[in-house]
PDB file of C-alpha atoms in Angstrom:
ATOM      1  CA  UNK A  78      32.353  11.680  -0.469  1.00 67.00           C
ATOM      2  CA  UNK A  79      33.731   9.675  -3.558  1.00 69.00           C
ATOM      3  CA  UNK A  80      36.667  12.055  -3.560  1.00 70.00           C
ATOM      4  CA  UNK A  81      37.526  11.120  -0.212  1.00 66.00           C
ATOM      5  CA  UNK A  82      37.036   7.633  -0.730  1.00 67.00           C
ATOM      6  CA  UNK A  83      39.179   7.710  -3.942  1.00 68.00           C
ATOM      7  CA  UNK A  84      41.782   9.567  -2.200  1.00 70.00           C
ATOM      8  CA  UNK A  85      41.592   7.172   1.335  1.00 66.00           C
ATOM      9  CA  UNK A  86      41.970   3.966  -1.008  1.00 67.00           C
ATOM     10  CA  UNK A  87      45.359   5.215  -2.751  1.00 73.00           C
ATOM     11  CA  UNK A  88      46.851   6.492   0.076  1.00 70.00           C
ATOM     12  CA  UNK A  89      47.032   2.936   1.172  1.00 69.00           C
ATOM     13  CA  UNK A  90      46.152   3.897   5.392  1.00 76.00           C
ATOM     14  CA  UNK A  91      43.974   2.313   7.407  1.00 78.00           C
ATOM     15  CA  UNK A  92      41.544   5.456   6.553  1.00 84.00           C
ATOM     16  CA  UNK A  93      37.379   4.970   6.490  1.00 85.00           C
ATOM     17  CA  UNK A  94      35.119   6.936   4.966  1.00 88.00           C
ATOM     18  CA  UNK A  95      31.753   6.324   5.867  1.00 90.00           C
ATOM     19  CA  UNK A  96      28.581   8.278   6.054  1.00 90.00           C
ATOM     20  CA  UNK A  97      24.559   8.754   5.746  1.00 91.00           C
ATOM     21  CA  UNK A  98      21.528  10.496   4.218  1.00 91.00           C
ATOM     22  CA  UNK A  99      18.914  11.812   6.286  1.00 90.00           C
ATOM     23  CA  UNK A 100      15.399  11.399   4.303  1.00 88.00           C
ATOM     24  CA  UNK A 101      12.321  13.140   5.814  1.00 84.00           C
ATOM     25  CA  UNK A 102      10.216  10.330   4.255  1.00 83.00           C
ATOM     26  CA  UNK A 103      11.915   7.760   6.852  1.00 85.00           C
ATOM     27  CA  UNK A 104      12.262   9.930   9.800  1.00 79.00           C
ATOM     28  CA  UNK A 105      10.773   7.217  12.102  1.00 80.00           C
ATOM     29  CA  UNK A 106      13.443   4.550  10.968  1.00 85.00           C
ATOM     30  CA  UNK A 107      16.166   7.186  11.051  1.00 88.00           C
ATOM     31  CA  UNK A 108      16.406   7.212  15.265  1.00 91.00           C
ATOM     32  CA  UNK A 109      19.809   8.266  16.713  1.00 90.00           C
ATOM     33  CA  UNK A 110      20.098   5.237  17.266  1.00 89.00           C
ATOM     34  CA  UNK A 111      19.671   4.199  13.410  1.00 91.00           C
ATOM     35  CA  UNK A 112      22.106   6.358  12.427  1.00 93.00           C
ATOM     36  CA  UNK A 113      24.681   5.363  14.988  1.00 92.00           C
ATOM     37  CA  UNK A 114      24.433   1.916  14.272  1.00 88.00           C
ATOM     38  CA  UNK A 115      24.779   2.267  10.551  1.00 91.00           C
ATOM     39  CA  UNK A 116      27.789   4.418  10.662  1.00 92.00           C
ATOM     40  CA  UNK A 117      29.325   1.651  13.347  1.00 89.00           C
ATOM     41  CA  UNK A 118      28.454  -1.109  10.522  1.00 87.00           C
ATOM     42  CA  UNK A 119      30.159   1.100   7.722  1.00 90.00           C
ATOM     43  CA  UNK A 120      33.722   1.415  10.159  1.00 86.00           C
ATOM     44  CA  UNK A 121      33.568  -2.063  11.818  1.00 82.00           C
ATOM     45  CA  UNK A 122      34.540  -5.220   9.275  1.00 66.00           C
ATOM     46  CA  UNK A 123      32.843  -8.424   8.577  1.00 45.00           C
ATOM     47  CA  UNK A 124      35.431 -10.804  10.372  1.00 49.00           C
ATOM     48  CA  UNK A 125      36.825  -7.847  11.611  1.00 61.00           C
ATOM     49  CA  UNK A 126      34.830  -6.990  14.759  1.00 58.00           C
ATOM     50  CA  UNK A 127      36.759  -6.010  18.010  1.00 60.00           C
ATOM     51  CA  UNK A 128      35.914  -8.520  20.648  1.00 63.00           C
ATOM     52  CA  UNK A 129      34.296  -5.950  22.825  1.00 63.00           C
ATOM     53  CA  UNK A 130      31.914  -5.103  20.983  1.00 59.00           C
ATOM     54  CA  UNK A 131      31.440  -8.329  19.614  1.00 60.00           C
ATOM     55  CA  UNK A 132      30.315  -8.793  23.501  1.00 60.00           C
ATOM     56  CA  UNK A 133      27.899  -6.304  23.927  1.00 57.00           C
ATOM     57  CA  UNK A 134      25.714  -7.150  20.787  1.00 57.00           C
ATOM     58  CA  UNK A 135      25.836 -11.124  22.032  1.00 57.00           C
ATOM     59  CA  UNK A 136      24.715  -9.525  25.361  1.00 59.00           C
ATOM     60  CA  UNK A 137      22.045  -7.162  23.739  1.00 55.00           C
ATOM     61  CA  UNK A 138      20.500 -10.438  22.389  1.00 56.00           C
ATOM     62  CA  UNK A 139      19.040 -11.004  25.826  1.00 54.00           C
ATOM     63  CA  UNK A 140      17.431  -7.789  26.696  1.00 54.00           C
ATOM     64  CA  UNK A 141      13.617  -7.815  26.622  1.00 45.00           C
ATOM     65  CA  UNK A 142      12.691  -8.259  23.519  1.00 53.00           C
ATOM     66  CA  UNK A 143      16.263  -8.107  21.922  1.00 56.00           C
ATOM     67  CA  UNK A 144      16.266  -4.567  21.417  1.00 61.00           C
ATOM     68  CA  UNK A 145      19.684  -4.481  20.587  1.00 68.00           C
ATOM     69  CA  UNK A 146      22.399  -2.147  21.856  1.00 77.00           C
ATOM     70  CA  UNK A 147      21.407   1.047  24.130  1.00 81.00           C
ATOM     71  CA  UNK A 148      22.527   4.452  22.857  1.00 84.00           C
ATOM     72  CA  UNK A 149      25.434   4.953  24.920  1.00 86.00           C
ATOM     73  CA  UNK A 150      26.657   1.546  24.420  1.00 85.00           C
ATOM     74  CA  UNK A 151      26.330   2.720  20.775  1.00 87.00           C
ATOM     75  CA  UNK A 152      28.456   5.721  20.917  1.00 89.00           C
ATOM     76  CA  UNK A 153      30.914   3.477  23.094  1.00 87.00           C
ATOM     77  CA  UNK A 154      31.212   1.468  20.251  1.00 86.00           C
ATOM     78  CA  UNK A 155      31.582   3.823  17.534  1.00 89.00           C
ATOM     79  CA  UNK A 156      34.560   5.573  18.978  1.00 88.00           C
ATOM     80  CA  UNK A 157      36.200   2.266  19.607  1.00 86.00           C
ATOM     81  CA  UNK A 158      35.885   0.723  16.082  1.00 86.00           C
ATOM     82  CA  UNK A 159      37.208   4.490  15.209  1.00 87.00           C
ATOM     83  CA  UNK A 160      40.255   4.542  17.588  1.00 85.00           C
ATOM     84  CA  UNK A 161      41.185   1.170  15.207  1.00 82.00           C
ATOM     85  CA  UNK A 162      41.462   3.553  11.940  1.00 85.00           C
ATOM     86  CA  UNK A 163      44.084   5.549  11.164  1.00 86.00           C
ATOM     87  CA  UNK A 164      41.506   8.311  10.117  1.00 86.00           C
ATOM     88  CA  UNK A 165      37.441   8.219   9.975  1.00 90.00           C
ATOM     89  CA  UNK A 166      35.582  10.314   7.513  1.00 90.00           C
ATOM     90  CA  UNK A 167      32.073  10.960   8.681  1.00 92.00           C
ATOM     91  CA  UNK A 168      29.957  12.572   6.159  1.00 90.00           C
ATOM     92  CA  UNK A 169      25.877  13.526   6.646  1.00 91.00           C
ATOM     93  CA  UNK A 170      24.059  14.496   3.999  1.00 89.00           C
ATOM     94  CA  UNK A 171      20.961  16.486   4.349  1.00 88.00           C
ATOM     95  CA  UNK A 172      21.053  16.791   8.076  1.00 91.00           C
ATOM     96  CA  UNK A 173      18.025  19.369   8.214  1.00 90.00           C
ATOM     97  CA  UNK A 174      15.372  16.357   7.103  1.00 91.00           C
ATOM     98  CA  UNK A 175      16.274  14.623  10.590  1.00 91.00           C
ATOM     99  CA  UNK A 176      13.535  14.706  12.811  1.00 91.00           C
ATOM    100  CA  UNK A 177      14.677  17.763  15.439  1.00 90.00           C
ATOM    101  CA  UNK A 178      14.544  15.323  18.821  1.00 89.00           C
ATOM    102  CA  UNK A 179      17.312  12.768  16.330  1.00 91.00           C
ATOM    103  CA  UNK A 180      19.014  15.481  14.858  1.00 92.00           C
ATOM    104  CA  UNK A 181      20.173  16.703  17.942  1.00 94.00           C
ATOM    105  CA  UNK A 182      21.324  13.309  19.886  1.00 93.00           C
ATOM    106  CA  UNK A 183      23.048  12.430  16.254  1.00 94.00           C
ATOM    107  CA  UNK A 184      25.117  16.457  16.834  1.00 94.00           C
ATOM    108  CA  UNK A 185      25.704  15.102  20.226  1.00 95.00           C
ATOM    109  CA  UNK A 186      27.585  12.246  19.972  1.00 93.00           C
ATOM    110  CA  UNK A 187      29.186  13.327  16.850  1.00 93.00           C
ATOM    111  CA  UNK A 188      30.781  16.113  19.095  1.00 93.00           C
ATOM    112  CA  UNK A 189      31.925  13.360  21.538  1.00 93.00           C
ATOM    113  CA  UNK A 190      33.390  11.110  18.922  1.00 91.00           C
ATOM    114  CA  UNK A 191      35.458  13.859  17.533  1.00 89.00           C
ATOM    115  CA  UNK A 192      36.467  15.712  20.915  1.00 90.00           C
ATOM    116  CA  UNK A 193      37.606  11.641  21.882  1.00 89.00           C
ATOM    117  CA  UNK A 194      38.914  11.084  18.336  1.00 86.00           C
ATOM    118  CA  UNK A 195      41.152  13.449  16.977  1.00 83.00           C
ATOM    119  CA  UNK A 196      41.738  11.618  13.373  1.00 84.00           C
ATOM    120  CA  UNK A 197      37.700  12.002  13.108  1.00 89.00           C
ATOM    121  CA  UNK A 198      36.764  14.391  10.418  1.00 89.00           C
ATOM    122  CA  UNK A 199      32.903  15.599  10.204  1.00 90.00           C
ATOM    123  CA  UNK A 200      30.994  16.780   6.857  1.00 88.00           C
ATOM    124  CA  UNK A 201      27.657  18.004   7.245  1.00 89.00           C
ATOM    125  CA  UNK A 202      25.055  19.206   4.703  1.00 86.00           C
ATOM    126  CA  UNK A 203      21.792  20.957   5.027  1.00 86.00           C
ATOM    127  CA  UNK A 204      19.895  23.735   4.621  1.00 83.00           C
ATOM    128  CA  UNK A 205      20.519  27.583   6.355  1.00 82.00           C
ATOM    129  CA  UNK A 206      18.001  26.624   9.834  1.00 85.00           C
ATOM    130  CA  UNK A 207      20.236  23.926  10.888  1.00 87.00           C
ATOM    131  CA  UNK A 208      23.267  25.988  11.005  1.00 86.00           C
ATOM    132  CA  UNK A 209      22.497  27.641  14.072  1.00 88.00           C
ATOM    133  CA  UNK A 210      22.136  24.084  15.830  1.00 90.00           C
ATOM    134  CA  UNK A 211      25.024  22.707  14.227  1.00 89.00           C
ATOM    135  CA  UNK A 212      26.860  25.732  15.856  1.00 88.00           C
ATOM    136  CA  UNK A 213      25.950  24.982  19.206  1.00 91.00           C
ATOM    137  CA  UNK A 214      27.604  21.638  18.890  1.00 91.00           C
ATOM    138  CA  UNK A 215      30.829  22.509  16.536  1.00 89.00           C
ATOM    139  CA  UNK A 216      31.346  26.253  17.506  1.00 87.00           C
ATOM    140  CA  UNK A 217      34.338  26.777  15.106  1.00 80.00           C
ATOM    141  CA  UNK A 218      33.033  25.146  12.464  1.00 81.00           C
ATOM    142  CA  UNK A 219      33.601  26.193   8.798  1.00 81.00           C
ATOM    143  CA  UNK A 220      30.609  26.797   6.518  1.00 81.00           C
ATOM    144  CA  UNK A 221      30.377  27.166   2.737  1.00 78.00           C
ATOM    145  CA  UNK A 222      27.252  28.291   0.885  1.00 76.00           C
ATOM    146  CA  UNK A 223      25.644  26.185  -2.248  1.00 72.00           C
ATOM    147  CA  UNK A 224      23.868  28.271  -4.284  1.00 71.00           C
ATOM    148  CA  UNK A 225      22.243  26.299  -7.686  1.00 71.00           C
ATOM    149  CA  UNK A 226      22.438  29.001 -10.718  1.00 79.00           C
ATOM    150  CA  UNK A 227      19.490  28.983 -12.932  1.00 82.00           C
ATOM    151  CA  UNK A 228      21.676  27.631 -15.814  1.00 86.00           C
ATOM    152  CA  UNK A 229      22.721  24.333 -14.124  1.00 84.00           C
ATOM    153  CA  UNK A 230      19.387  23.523 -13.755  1.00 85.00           C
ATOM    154  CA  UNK A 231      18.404  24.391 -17.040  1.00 88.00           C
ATOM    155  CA  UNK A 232      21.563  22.176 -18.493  1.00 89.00           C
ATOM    156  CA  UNK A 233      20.063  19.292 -15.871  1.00 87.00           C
ATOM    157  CA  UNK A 234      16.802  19.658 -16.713  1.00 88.00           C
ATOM    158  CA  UNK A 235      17.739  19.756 -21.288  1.00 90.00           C
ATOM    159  CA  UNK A 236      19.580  16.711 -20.454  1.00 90.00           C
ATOM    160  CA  UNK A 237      16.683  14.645 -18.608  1.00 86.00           C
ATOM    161  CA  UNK A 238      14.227  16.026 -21.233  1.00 86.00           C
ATOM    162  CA  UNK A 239      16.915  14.822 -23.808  1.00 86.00           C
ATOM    163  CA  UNK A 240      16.798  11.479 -22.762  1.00 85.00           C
ATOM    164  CA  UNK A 241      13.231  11.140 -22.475  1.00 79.00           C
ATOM    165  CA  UNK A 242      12.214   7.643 -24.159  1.00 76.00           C
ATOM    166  CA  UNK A 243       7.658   9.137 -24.388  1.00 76.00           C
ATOM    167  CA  UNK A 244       8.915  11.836 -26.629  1.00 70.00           C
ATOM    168  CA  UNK A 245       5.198  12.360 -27.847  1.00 73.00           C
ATOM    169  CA  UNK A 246       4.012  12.851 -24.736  1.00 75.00           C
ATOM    170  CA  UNK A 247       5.492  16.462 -24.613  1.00 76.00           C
ATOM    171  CA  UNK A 248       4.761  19.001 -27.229  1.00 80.00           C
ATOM    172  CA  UNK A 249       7.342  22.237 -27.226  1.00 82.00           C
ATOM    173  CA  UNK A 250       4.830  24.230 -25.027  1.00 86.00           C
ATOM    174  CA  UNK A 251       5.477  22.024 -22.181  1.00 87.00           C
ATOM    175  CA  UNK A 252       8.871  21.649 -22.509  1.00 85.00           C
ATOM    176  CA  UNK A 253       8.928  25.239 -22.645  1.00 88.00           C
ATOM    177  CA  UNK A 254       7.348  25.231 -19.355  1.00 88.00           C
ATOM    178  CA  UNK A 255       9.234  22.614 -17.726  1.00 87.00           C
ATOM    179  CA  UNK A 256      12.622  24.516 -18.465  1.00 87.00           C
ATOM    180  CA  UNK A 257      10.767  28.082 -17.218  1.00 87.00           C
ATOM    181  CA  UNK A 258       9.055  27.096 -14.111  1.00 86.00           C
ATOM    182  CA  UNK A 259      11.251  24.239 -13.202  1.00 84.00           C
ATOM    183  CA  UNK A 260      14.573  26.352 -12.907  1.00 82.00           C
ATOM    184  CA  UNK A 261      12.347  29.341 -10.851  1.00 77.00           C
ATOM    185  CA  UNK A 262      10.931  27.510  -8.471  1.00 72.00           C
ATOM    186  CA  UNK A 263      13.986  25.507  -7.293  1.00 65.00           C
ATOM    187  CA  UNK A 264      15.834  28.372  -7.292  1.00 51.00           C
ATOM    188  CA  UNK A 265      13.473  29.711  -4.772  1.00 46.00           C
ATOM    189  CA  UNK A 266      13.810  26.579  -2.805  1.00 45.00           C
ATOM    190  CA  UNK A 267      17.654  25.799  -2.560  1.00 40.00           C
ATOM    191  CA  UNK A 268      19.348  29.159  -3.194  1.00 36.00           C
ATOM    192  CA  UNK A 269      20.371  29.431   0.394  1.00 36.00           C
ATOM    193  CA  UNK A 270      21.686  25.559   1.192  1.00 36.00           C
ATOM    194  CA  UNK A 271      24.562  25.114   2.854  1.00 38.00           C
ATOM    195  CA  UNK A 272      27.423  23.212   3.607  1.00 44.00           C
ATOM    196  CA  UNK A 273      29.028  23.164   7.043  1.00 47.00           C
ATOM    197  CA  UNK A 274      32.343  21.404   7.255  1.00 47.00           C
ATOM    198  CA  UNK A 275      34.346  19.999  10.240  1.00 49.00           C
ATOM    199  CA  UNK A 276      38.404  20.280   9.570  1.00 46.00           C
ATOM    200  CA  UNK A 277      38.668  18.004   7.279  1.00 42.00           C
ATOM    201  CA  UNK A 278      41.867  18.784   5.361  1.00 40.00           C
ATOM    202  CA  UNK A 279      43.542  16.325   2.199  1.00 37.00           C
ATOM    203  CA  UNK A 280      44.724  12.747   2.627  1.00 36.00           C
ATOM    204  CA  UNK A 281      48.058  13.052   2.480  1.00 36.00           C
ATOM    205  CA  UNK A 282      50.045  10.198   0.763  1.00 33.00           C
TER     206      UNK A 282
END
């Protein structure tokens, strides 16, 4: 995501990259429409706003309770403030710790926005079960496997113990430990993450 962002800020277009990480520990925060309105406030400009949808958030003010914008009014939105950009990058991370009833309204309207939005590119992490799902939504999707090797995590894990400021609270038994078990068990956990990417091909400048 930095790459891109490097790359859409010297290319000097009217290119956005914007994008958002899914955490398990705030699934009930992270509704669709959560997620929808923090990608919309990531495209959209302070001082910048188009006028229509400048109008429907006045309007949502009003609603019982002033529950803000309804979902489709959402999605309306975010394809609008889109069709202003040159080119949107939308990039989420760890899609598989959405809650499954969120994860698939968010695969929903991100099909809409990009079958509506052809300079809409879509990057999408998580791990192997969500591929199947993400399928459903993006059949011709590309996907590329991330497998961590047992070294990396080793180097990682030398470095963090490196830097450790309570150096007598570990003898070499436990650090022993920490760089055996550590590296295993992850291993275990991650070895079959994957990536699933959208076309998204170079900036060109």
């Amino acid at each position: 995501m930095d790459r891109l962002q490097d790359e859409a800020v010297r290319s000097r277009r009217n290119i956005k990259v914007i994008g958002l990480y899914c955490d398990y520990l705030d699934r009930k925060e992270q509704t669709v429409r959560n997620l929808l309105g923090a990608l919309l406030k990531q495209v959209i400009c302070i001082g910048d706003i188009p006028e229509d949808i400048r109008q429907v958030f006045e309007a949502a003010k009003g609603y019982l309770g002033g529950t803000g914008p309804r979902l489709s009014q959402l999605r309306q939105m975010l394809k609008t403030a889109i069709a202003s950009r040159d080119g949107v990058f939308i990039c989420i991370d760890a899609l598989d710790e959405a809650s499954p009833e969120h994860r698939f309204d968010l695969l929903d309207a991100l099909r809409e926005i990009s079958r509506e939005s052809p300079s809409v590119r879509i990057f999408l992490t998580g791990r192997p079960f969500v591929r199947s799902e993400v399928k459903k939504y993006f059949p011709g999707i590309q996907v590329i496997s991330v497998s961590p090797t047992t070294d990396d995590i080793k180097r990682y894990l030398t470095m963090k113990l490196d830097k450790d400021t309570l150096h007598d609270a570990m003898d070499g038994r436990l650090r022993e430990d920490i760089l055996r078990i550590i590296p295993a068990k992850i291993s275990e956990m991650y070895v079959e993450i994957s990536s699933t990417l959208v076309d998204i091909p170079t900036i060109h400048y």
